[in-house]
Coordinates of C-alpha atoms and ligand atoms in Angstrom, one line a residue:
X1 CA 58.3 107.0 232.0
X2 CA 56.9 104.8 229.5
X3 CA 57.4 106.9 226.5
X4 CA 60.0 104.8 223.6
X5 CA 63.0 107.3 222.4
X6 CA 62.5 110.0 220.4
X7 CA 64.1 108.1 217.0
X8 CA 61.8 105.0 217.6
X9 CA 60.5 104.2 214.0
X10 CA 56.8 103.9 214.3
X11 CA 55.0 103.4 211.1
X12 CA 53.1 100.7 208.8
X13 CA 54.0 97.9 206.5
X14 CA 52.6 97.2 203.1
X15 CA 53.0 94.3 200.8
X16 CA 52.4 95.7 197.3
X17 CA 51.3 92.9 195.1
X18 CA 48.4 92.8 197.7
X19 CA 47.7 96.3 197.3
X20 CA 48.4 97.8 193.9
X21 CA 46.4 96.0 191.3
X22 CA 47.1 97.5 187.8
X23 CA 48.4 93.7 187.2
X24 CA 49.8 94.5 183.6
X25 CA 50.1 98.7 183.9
X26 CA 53.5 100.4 182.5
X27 CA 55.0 96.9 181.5
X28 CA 54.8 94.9 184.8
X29 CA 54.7 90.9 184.1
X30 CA 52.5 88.0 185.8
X31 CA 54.0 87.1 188.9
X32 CA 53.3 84.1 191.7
X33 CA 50.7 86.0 193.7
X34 CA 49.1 86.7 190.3
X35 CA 48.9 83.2 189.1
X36 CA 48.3 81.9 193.1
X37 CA 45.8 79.3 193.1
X38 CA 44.3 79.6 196.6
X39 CA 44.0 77.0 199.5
X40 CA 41.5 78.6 201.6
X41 CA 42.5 78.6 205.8
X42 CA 40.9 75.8 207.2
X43 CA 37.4 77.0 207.8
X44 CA 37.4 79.9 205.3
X45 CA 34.8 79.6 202.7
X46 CA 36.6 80.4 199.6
X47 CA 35.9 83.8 198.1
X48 CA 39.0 84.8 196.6
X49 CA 40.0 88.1 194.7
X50 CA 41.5 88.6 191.3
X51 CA 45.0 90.9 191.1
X52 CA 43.8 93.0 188.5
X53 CA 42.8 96.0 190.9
X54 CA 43.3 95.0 194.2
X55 CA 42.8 98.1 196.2
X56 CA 44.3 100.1 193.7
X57 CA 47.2 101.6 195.4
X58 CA 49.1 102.2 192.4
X59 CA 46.7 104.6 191.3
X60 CA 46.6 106.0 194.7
X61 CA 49.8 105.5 196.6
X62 CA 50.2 109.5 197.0
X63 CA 46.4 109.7 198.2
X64 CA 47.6 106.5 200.8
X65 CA 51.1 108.0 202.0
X66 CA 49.3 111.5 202.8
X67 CA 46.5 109.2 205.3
X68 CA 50.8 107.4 206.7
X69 CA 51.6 111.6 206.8
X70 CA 48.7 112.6 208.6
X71 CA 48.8 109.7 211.5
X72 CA 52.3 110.5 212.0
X73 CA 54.2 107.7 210.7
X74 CA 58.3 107.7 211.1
X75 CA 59.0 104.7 208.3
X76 CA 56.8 103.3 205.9
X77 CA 57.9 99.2 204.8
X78 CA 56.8 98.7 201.0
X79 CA 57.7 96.1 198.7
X80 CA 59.5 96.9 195.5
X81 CA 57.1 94.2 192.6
X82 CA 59.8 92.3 191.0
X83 CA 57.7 91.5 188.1
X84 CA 57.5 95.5 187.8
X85 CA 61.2 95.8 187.6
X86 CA 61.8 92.8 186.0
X87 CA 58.7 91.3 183.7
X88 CA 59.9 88.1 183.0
X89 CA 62.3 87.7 185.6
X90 CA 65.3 87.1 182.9
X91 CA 65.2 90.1 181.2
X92 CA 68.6 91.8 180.6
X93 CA 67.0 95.3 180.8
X94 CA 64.6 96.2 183.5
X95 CA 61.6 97.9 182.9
X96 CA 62.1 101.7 183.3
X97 CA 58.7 102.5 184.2
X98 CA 58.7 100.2 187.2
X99 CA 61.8 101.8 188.5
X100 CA 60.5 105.1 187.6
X101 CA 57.2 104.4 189.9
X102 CA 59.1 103.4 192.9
X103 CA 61.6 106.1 192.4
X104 CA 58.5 108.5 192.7
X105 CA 57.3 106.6 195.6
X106 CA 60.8 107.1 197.6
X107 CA 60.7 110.4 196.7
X108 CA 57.2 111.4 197.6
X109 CA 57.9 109.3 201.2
X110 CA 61.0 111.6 201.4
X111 CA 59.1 114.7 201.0
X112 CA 56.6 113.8 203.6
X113 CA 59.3 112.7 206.4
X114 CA 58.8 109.1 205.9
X115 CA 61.5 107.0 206.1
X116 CA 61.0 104.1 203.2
X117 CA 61.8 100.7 204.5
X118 CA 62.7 98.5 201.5
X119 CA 61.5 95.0 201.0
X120 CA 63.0 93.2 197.9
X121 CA 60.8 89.8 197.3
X122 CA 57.7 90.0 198.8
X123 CA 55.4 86.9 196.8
X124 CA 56.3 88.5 194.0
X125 CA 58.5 86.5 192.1
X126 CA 58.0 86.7 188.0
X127 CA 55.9 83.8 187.0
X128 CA 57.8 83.2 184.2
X129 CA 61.1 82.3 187.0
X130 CA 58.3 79.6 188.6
X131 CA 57.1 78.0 185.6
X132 CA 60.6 77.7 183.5
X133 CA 62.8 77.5 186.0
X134 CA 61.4 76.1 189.4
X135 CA 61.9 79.2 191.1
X136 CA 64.4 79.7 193.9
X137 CA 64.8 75.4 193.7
X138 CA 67.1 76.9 190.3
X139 CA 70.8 78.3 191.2
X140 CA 69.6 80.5 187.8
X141 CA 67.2 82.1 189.8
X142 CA 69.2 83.3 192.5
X143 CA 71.6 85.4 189.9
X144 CA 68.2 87.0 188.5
X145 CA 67.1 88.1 191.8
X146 CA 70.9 89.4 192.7
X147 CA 70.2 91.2 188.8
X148 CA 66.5 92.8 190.3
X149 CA 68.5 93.8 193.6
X150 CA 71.2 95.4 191.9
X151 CA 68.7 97.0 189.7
X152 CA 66.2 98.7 192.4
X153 CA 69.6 100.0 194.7
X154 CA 71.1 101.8 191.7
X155 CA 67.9 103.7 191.4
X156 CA 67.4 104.0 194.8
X157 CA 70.9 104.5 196.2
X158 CA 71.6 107.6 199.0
X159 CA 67.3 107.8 199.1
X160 CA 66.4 104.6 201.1
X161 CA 68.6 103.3 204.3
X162 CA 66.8 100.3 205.4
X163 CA 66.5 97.3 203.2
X164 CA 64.8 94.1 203.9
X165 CA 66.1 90.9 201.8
X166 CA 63.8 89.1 201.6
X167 CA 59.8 88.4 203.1
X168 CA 59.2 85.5 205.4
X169 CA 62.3 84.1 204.2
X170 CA 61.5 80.9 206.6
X171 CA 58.4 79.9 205.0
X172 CA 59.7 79.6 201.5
X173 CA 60.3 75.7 202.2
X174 CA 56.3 75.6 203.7
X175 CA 54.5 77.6 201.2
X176 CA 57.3 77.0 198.3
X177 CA 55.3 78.5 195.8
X178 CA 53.7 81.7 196.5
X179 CA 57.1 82.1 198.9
X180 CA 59.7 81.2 196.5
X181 CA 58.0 80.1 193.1
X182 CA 58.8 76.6 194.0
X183 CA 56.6 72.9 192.9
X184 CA 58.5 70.1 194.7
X185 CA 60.0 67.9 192.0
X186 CA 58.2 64.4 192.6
X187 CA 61.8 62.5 192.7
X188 CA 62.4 65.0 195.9
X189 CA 61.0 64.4 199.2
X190 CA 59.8 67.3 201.6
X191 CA 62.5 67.1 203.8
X192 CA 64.9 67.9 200.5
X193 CA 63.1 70.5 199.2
X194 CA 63.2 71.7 202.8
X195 CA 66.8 71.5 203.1
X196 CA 68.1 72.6 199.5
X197 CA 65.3 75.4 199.7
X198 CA 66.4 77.1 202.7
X199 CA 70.1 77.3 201.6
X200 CA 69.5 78.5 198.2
X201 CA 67.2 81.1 199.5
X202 CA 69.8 82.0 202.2
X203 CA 72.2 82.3 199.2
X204 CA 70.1 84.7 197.9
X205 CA 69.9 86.6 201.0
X206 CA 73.6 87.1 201.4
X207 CA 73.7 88.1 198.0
X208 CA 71.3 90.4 198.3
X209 CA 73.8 91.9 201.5
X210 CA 76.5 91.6 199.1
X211 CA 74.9 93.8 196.7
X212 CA 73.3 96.4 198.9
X213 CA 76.8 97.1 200.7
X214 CA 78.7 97.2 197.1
X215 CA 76.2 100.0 195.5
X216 CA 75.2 101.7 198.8
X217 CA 77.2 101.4 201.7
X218 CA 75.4 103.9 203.6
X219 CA 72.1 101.8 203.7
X220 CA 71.4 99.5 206.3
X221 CA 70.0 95.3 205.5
X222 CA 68.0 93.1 208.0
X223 CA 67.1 90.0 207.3
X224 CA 63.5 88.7 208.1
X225 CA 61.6 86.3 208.7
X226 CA 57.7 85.4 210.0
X227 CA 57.7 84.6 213.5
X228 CA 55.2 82.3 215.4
X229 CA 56.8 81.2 218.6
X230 CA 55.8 77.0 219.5
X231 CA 54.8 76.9 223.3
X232 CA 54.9 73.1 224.2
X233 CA 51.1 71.6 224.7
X234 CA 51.8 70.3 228.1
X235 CA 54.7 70.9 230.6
X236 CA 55.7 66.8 229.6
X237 CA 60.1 66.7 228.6
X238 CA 58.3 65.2 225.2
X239 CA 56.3 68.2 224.4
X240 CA 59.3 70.3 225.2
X241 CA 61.7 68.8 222.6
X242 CA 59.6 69.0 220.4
X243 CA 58.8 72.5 220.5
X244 CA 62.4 73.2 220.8
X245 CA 62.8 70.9 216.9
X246 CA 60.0 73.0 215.6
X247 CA 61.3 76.5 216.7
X248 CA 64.9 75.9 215.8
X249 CA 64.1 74.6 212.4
X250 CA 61.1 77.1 211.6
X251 CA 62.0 79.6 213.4
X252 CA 65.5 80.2 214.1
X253 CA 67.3 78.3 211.4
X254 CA 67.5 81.5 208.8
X255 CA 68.7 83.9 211.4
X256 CA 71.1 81.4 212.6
X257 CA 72.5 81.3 209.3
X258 CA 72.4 84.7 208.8
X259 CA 74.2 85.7 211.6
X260 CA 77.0 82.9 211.9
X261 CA 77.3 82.7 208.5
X262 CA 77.1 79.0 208.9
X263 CA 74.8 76.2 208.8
X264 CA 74.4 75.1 212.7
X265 CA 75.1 71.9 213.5
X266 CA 71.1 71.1 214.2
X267 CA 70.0 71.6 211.0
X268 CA 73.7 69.3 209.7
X269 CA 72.2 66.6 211.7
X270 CA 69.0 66.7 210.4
X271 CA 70.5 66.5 207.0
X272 CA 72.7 63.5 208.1
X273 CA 69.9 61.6 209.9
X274 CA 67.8 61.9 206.3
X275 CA 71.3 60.8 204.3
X276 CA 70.0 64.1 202.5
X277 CA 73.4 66.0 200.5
X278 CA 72.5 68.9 199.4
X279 CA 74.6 71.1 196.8
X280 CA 76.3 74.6 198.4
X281 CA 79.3 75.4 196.8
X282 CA 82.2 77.3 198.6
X283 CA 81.7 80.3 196.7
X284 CA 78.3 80.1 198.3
X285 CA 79.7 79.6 201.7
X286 CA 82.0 82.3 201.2
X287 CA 79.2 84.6 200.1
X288 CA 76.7 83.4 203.3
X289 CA 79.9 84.1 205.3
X290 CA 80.8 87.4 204.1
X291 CA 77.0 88.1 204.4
X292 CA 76.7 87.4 208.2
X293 CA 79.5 90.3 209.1
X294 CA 77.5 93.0 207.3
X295 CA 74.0 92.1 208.1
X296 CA 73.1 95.5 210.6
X297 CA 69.3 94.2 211.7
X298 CA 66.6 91.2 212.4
X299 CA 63.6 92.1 211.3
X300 CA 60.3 89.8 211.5
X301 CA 56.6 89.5 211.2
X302 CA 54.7 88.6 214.1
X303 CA 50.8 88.5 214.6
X304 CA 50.5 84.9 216.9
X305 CA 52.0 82.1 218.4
X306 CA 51.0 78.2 217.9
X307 CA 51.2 75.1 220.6
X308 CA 53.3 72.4 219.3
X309 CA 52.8 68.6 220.9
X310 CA 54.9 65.3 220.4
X311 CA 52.3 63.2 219.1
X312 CA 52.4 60.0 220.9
X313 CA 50.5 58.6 217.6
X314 CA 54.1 58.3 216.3
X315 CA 57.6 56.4 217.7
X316 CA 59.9 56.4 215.7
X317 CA 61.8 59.7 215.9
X318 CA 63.0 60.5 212.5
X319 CA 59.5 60.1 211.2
X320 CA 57.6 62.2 214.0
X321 CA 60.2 64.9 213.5
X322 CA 59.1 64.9 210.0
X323 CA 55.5 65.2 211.2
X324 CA 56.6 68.2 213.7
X325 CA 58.0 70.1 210.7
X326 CA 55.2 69.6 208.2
X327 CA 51.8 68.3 210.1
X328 CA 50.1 71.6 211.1
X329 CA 47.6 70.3 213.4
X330 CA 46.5 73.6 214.5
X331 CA 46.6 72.6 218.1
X332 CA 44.6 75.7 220.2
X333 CA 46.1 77.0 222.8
X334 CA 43.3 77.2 225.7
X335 CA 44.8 80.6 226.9
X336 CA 43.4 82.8 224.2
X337 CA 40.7 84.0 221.9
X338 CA 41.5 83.8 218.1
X339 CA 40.0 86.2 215.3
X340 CA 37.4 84.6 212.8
X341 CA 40.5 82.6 210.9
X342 CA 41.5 80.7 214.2
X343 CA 44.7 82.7 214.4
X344 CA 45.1 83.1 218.4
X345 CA 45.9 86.8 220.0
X346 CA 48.7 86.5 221.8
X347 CA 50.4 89.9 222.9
X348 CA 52.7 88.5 225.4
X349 CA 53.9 86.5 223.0
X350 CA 55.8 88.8 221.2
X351 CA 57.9 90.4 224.2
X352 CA 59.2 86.8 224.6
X353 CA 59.7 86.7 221.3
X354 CA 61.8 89.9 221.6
X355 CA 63.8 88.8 224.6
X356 CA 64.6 85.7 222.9
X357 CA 65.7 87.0 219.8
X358 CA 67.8 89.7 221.6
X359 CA 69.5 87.6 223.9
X360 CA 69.9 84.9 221.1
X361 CA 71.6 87.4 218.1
X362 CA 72.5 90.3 220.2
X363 CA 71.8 92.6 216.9
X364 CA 69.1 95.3 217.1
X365 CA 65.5 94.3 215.8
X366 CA 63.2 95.7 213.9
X367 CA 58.8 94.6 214.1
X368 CA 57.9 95.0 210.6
X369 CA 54.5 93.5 210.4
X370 CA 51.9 93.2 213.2
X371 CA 48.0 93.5 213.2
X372 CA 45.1 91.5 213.2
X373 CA 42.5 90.8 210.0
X374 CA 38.8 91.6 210.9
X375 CA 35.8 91.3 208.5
X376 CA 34.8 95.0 208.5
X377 CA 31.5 97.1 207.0
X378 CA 31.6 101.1 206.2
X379 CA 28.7 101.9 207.9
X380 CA 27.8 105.8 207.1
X381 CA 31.8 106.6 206.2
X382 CA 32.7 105.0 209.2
X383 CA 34.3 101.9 210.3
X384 CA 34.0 101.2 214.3
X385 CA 37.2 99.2 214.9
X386 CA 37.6 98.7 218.5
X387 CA 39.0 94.9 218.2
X388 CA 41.7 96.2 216.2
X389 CA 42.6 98.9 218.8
X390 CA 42.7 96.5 221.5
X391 CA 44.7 94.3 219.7
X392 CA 47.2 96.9 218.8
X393 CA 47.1 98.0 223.1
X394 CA 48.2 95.1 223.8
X395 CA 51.0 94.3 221.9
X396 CA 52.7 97.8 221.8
X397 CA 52.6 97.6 225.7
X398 CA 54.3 94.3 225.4
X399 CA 56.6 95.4 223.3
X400 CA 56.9 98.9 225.7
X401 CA 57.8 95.8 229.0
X402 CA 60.4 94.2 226.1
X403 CA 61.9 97.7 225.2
X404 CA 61.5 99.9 229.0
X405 CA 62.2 96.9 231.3
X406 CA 64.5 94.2 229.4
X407 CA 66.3 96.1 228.0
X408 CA 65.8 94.8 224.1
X409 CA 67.4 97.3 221.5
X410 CA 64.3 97.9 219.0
X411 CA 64.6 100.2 215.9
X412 CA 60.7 100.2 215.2
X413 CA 57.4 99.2 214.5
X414 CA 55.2 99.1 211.8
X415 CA 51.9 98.2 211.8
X416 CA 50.1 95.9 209.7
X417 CA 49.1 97.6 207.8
X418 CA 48.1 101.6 206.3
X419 CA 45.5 100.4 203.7
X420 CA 43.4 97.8 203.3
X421 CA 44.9 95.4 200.7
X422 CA 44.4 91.5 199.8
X423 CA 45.1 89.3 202.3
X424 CA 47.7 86.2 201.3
X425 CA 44.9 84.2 200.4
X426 CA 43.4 87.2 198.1
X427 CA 40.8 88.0 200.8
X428 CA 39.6 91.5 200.4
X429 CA 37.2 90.1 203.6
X430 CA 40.2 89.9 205.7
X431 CA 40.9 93.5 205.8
X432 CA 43.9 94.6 208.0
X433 CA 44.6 98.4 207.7
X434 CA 43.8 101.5 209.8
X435 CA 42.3 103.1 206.2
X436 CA 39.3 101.3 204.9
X437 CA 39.3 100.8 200.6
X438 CA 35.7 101.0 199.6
X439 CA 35.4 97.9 197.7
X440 CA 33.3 94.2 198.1
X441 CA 34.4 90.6 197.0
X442 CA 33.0 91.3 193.2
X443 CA 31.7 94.6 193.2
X444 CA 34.8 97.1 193.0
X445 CA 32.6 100.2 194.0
X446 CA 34.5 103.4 194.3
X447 CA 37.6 102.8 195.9
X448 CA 37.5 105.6 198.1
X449 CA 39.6 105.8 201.4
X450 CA 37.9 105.7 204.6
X451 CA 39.9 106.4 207.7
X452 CA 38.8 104.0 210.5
X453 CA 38.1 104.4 214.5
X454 CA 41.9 102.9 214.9
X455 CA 43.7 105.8 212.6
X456 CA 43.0 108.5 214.8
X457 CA 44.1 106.5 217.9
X458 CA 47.4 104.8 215.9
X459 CA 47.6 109.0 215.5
X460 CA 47.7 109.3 218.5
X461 CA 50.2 106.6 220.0
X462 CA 52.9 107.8 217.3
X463 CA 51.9 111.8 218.6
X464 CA 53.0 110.7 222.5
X465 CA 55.8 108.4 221.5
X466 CA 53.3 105.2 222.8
X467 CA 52.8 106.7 226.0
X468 CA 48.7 106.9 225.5
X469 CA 47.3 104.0 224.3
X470 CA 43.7 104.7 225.8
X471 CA 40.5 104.1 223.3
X472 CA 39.5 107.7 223.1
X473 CA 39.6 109.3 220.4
X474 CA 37.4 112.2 218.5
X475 CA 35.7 110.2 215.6
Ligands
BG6_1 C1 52.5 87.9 206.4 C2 52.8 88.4 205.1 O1 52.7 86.5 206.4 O2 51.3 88.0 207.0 C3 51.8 89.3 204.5 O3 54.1 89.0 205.0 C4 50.4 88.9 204.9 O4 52.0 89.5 203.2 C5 50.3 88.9 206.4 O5 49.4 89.7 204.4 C6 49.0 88.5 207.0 O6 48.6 87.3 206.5 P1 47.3 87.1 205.7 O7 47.3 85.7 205.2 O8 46.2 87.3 206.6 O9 47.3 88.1 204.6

């Protein structure tokens, strides 16, 4: 038997600012993603994208959720745009048209049998919130976001039941400002803004729960975060504490928070090593607190895993832990192949990272982003995508040992991603979805839809509840 249960949510993930264009359409402000200027991957020759168009989704969302329809998909993950719902990001009115078009969107989902999956932020903060206020670094900010929360559940309230808070909620304090709309102050060191960052942005998290459970206590809220587990370089006791530093404060430290309701004491020490104070009022603890008993799901990201090492370049302690947390060295790990932007297939990788999590929070979790980016050409309407398929086997029969044999209590998956969309880095090279967008670097061509090799097989996975994953398919 190695079929997943009949209510297993199997579906796709979208991030909408990387996919709807129509930048300033029906009212919607700049936002961060907008304004982004772009460090290119190491390697990547830089040939960025503009917002204005994207892949157009918001011209064709009900074109793209008939292609989620027709593959079979249980639960579709979008991202509300702030700067939609909220221009400036301290407006006392939202914009009705951007709650009108996400309304629609729910509704359209709905008619189709898709179950909408919710996200909140996803690097979309207003611009306006980074540039006058210093993003989430600004207490001020928080209260807007609770404002845009409130704002999107009242429209949305009985329609949607899953919620996500917040995207990548661990990386704001690595990529503050496309993450949280964040410059570091230059009278704050990194291992501040690292500290103060990740409580205020779990403030906002837990008022985000707060707000969800008040307007709609039906729905259910997961928390989420990006996930790369650190495998130690070598087998060496060295190697192996610091792994364990860089996956408790990268990767465990917000759901550790979110689920206690408490900072844990590793994270307390690191503060107290750095003489670093930070400011979190009790109303904020109570809030975090009350958070962390009606938080119903962990959900992450997960599409590799990294090699950490202790560097024997440095001794003392406090500074190499400093170098563990913000060094990215990009150590490979000899074990496996990586796609064209060096980031390493690892399908194994995210059953351990399933166990772990399970046995860690005992709370049920929830993939809501996996898939590999691939510089793709529509050759005769067709795309040939065999690497994607092969990356996809492999992880959904890891997740099939984590689910059938230990025993791990998972809600869903979603693919990453439907459409084709802009990558982070506003790649339209980097192309990630089982539909192909007919458009170049400059050239926007016609922005037709092209259904790749890898729809008709994802098709076919959802059709036999995972059972046949084999690479044949009629295309
Ligand atoms: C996640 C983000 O980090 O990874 C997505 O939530 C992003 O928004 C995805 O698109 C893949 O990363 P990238 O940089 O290839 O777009």
């Amino acid at each position: 038997m190695s079929r997943l249960k009949e209510d297993f949510l199997w579906g796709g993930a979208l991030s909408n600012v990387q996919a709807e264009g129509a930048y300033l359409e029906d009212g919607k402000g700049l936002n961060v993603y907008d304004t982004l200027e772009v460090v290119p991957e190491p390697g990547i020759a830089p040939m960025f994208c503009d917002t204005a168009v994207a892949t157009d989704h918001y011209h064709h969302y009900k074109e793209d959720i008939d292609y989620m329809a027709e593959m079979g998909f249980k639960a579709y993950r979008f991202s509300v745009v702030w700067s939609r719902i909220h221009p400036m990001g301290d407006d006392e009115k939202p914009n009705e048209a951007g709650l009108a078009y996400y309304e629609d969107m729910v509704d359209y989902l709905l008619e189709k049998g898709i179950e909408p999956v919710v996200s909140l932020v996803h690097f979309d903060m207003p611009d306006h919130l980074a540039k006058a206020y210093n993003g989430f670094l600004n207490k001020k900010v928080i209260d807007f976001y609770e404002k845009h929360v409130e704002s999107v559940v009242e429209r949305l309230k009985g329609k949607v039941k899953y919620y996500i808070t917040y995207n990548e909620i661990n990386l704001a304090p690595y990529h503050p400002s496309l993450v949280a709309g964040v410059h570091k102050p230059d009278d704050m060191s990194q291992e501040e803004l690292f500290a103060q960052l990740t409580v205020n942005v779990e403030v906002a998290h837990a008022k985000a729960v707060e707000t969800i459970k008040r307007i709609d206590p039906q729905a259910q809220v997961g928390g989420m975060l990006g996930h790369a587990p650190f495998y130690p370089l070598t087998c060496k006791s060295e190697d192996i504490i610091a792994a364990d530093f860089k996956n408790k404060m990268h990767n465990y430290l917000p759901f550790d928070i979110m689920t206690s309701g408490e900072l844990p004491e590793y994270f307390l020490n690191f503060m107290k090593q750095r003489d670093i104070s930070i400011d979190f009022n009790e109303e904020e603890r109570r809030i975090v607190k009350s958070a962390s008993l009606k938080l119903d799901y962990l959900a992450f990201s997960y599409y590799r895993s990294n090699v950490q090492s202790s560097f024997e370049d440095i001794e003392d302690l406090t500074e190499l832990e400093n170098a563990i947390l913000f060094d990215n060295r990009g150590i490979k790990n000899p074990h496996y192949q990586a796609n064209e932007w060096g980031w390493q297939i690892d399908s194994e990788g995210l059953r351990y990272s399933l166990v772990d999590f399970y046995h860690r929070y005992h709370k049920p979790l929830f993939i809501v982003e996996n898939g590999i980016g691939i510089d793709e050409k529509l050759v005769n309407g067709k795309v040939y995508d065999d690497e994607r398929i092969s990356y996809y086997q492999k992880h959904i029969t890891s997740i099939k040992r984590a689910v059938l044999h230990d025993g791990v209590d998972l809600m869903g998956y979603l693919a990453w991603s439907p459409i084709d969309f802009l990558s982070s880095h506003k790649e339209i090279r980097k192309r990630y979805g089982f539909v192909y967008v007919n458009r170049d670097f400059e050239d926007l061509l016609d922005l037709k839809r092209y259904p790749k090799k890898s729809f008709y097989w994802y098709q076919k996975v959802i059709q036999t509840q995972g059972e046949d994953l084999e690479n044949q398919v009629d295309y």
